[in-house]
C-alpha positions as protocol buffer text, in pm:
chain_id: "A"
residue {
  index: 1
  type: UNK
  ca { x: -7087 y: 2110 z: 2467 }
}
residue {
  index: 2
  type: UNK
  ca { x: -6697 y: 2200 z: 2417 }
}
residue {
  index: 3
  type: UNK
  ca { x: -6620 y: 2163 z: 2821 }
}
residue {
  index: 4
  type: UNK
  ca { x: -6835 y: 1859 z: 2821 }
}
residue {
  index: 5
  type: UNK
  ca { x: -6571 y: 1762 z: 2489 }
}
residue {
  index: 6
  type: UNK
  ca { x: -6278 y: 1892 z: 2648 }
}
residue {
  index: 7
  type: UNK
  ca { x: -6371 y: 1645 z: 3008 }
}
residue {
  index: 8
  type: UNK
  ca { x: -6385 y: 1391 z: 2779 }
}
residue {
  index: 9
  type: UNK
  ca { x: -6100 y: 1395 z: 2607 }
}
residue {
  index: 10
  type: UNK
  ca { x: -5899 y: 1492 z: 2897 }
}
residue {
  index: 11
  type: UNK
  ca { x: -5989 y: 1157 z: 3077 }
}
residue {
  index: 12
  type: UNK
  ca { x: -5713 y: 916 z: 3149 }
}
residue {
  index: 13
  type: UNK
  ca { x: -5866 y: 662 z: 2943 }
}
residue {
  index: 14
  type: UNK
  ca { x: -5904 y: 810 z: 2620 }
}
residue {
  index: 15
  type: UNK
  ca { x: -5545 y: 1004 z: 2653 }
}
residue {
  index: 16
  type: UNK
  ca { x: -5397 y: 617 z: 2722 }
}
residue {
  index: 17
  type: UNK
  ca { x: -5638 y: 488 z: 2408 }
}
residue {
  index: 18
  type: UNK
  ca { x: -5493 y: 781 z: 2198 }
}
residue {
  index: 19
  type: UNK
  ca { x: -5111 y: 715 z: 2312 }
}
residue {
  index: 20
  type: UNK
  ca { x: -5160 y: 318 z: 2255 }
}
residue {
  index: 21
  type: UNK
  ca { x: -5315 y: 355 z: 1870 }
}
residue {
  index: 22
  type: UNK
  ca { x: -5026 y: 630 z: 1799 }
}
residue {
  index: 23
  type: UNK
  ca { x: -4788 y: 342 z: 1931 }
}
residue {
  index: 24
  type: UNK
  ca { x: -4911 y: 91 z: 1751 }
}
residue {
  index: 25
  type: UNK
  ca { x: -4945 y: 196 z: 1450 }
}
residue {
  index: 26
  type: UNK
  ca { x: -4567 y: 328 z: 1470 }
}
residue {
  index: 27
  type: UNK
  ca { x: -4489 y: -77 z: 1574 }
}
residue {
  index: 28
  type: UNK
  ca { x: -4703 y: -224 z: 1331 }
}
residue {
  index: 29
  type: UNK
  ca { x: -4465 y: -26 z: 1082 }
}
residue {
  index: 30
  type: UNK
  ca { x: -4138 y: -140 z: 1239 }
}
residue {
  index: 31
  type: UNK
  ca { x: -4330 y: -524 z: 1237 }
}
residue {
  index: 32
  type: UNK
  ca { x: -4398 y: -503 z: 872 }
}
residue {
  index: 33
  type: UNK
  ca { x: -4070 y: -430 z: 821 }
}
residue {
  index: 34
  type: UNK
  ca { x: -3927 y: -669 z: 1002 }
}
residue {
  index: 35
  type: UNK
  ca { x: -4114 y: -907 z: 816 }
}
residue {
  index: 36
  type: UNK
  ca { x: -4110 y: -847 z: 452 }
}
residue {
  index: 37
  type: UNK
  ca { x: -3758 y: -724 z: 464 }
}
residue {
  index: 38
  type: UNK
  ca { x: -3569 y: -964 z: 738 }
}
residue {
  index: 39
  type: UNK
  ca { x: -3775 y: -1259 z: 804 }
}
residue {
  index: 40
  type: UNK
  ca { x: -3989 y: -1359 z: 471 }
}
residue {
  index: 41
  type: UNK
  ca { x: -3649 y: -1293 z: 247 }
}
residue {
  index: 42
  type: UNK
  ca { x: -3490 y: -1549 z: 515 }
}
residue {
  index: 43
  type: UNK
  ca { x: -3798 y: -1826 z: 499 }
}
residue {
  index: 44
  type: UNK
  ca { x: -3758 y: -1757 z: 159 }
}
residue {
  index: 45
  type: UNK
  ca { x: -3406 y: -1835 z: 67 }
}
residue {
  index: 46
  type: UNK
  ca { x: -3446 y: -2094 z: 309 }
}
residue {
  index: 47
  type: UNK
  ca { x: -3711 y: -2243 z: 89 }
}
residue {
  index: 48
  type: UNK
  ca { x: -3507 y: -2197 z: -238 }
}
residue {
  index: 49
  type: UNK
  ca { x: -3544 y: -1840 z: -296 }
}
residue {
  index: 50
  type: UNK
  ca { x: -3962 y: -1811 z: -285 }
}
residue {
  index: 51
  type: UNK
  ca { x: -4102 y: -1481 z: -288 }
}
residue {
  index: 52
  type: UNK
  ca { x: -4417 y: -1502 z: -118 }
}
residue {
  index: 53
  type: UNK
  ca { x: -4554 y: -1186 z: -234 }
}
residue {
  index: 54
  type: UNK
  ca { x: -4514 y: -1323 z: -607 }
}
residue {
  index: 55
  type: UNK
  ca { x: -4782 y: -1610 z: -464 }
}
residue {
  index: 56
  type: UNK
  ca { x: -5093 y: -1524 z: -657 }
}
residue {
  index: 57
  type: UNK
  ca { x: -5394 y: -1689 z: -843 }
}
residue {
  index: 58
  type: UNK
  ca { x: -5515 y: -1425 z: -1132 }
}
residue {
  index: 59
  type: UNK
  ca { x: -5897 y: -1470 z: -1094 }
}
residue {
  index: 60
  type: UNK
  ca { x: -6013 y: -1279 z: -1409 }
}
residue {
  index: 61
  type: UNK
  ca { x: -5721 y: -1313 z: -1664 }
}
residue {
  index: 62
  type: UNK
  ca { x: -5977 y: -1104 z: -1931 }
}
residue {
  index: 63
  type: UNK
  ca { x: -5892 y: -840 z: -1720 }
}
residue {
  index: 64
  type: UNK
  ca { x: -5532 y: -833 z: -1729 }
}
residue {
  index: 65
  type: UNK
  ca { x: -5380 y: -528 z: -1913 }
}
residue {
  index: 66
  type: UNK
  ca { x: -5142 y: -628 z: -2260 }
}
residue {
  index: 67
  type: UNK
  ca { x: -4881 y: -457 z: -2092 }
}
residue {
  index: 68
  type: UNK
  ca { x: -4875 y: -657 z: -1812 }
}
residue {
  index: 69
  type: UNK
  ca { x: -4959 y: -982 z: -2020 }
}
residue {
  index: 70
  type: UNK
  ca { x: -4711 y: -1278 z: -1840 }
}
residue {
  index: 71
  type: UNK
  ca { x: -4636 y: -1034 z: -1560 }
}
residue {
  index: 72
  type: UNK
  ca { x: -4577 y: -1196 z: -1189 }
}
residue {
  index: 73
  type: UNK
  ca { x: -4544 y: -838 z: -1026 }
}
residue {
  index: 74
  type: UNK
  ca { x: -4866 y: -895 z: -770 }
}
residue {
  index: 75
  type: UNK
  ca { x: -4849 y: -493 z: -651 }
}
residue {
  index: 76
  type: UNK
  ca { x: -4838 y: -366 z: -1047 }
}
residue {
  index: 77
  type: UNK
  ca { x: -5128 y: -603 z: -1086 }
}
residue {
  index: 78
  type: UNK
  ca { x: -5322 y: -541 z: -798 }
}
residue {
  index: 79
  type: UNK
  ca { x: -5295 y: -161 z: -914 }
}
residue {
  index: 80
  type: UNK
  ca { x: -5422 y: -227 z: -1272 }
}
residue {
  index: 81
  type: UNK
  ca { x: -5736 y: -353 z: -1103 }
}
residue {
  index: 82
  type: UNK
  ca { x: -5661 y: -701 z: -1174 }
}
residue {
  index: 83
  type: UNK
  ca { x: -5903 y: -943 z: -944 }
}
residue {
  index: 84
  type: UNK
  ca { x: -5624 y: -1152 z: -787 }
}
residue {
  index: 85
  type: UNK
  ca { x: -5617 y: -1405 z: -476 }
}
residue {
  index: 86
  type: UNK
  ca { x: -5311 y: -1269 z: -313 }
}
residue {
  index: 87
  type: UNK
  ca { x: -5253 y: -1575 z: -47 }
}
residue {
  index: 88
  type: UNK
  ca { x: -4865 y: -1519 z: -67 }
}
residue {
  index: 89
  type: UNK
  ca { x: -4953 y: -1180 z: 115 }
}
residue {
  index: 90
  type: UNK
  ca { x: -5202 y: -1347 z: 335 }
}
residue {
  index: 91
  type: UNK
  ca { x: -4887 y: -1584 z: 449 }
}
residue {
  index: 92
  type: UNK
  ca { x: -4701 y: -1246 z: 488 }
}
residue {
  index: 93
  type: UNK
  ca { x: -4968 y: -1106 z: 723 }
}
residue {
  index: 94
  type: UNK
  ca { x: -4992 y: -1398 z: 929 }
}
residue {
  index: 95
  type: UNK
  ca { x: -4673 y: -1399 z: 1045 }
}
residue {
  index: 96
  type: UNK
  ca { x: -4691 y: -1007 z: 1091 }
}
residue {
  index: 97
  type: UNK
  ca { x: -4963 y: -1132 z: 1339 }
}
residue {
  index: 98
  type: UNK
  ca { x: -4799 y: -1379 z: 1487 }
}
residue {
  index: 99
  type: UNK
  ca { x: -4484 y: -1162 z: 1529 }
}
residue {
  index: 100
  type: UNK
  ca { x: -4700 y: -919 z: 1724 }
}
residue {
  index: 101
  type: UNK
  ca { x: -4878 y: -1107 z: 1871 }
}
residue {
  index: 102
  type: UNK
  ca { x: -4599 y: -1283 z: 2075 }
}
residue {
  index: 103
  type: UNK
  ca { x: -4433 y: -986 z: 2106 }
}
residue {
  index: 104
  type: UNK
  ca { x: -4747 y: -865 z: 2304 }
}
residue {
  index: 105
  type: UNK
  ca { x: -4743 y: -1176 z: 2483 }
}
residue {
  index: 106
  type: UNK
  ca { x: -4385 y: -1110 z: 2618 }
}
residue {
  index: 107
  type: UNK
  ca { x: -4477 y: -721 z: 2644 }
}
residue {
  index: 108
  type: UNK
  ca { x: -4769 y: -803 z: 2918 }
}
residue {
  index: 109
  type: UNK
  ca { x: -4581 y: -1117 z: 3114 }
}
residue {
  index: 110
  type: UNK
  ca { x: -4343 y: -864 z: 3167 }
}
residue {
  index: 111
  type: UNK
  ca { x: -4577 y: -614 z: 3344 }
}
residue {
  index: 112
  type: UNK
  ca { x: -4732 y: -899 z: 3530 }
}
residue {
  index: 113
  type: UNK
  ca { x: -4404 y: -1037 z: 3645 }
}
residue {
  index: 114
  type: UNK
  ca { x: -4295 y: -661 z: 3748 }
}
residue {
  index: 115
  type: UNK
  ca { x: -4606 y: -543 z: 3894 }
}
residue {
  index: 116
  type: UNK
  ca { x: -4633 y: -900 z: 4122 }
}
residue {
  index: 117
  type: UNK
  ca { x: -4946 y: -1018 z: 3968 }
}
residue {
  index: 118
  type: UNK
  ca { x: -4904 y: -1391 z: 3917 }
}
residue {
  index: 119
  type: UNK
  ca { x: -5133 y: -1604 z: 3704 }
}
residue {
  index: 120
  type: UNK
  ca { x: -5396 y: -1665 z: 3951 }
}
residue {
  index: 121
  type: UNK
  ca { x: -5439 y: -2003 z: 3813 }
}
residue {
  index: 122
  type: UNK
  ca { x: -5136 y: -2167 z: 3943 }
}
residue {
  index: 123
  type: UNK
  ca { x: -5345 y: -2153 z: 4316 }
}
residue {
  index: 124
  type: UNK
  ca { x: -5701 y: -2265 z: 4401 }
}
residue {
  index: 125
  type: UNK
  ca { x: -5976 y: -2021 z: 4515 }
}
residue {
  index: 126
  type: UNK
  ca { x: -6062 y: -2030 z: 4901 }
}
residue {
  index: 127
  type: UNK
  ca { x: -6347 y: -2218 z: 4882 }
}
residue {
  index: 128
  type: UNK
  ca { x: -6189 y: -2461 z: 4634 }
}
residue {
  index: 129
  type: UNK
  ca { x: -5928 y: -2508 z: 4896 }
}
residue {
  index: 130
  type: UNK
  ca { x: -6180 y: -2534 z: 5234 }
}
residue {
  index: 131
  type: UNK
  ca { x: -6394 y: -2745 z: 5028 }
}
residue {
  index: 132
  type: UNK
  ca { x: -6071 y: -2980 z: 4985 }
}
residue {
  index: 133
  type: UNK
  ca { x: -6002 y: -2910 z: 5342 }
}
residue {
  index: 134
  type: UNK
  ca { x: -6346 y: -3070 z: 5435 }
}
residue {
  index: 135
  type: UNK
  ca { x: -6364 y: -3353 z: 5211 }
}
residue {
  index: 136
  type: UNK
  ca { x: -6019 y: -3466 z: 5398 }
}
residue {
  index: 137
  type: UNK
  ca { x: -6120 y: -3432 z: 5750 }
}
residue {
  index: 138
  type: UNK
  ca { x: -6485 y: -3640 z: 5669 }
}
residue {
  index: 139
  type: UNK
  ca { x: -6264 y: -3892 z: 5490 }
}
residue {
  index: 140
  type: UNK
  ca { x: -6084 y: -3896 z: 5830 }
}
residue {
  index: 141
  type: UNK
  ca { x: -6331 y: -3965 z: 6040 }
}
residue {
  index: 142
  type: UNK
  ca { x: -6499 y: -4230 z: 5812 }
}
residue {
  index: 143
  type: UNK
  ca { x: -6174 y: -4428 z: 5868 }
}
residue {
  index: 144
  type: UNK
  ca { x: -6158 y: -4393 z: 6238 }
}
């Protein structure tokens, strides 16, 4: 059972799987950073100085510690147990998505414009094209 193990971690695939997770999670980091401490502080002050993560909707407020009675501090809330609708952090992870998911975009046009493939959709299939082919010549003899 440990060779059969061993062969299977040892394939190409998996050894690529493990490298790309390790990767990712390393850019997910440098994403989230780039986000909450570059671009959200920008769209912020851009906006008037918004803090997005301070965009909250308390949905028990009977649950809400004395201490933190008032408070607008979503993470010291969140970690009192305080049932909260966080969508200033869901606007946070979009763009975290959207950031890496362009980037990803850009990543694999790359690869396809170094490795020659081109986006088979800009041409026809064969058949497409001798069906096109035959359509023209019948067409040609109709008007002879």
């Amino acid at each position: 059972m440990f060779k059969e193990f061993k062969a299977f971690i040892m394939r190409g695939n998996v050894m690529d799987l493990a490298i790309a997770v390790i990767i990712g999670a390393a850019f997910g980091k440098i994403v989230t950073s780039l986000t909450d401490d570059i671009i959200m502080p920008l769209i912020g002050k851009a906006f008037g100085g918004l803090d997005f993560s301070s965009y909250f909707v308390i949905l028990n407020p009977d649950k809400v510690p004395p201490a933190l009675a008032g408070s607008t501090d979503y993470a010291a809330l969140k970690k009192a147990g305080v049932p909260l609708l966080g969508y200033g952090e869901f606007v946070t992870q979009a763009v975290n998505f959207v950031i890496i998911a362009f980037i990803i975009f850009l990543m694999i046009r790359a690869v396809n414009r170094m490795t020659g493939h081109v986006e088979a959709a800009a041409e026809d299939p064969a058949d497409v094209v001798l069906l096109r082919e035959i359509r023209d010549e019948l067409r040609a003899r109709r008007a002879n």
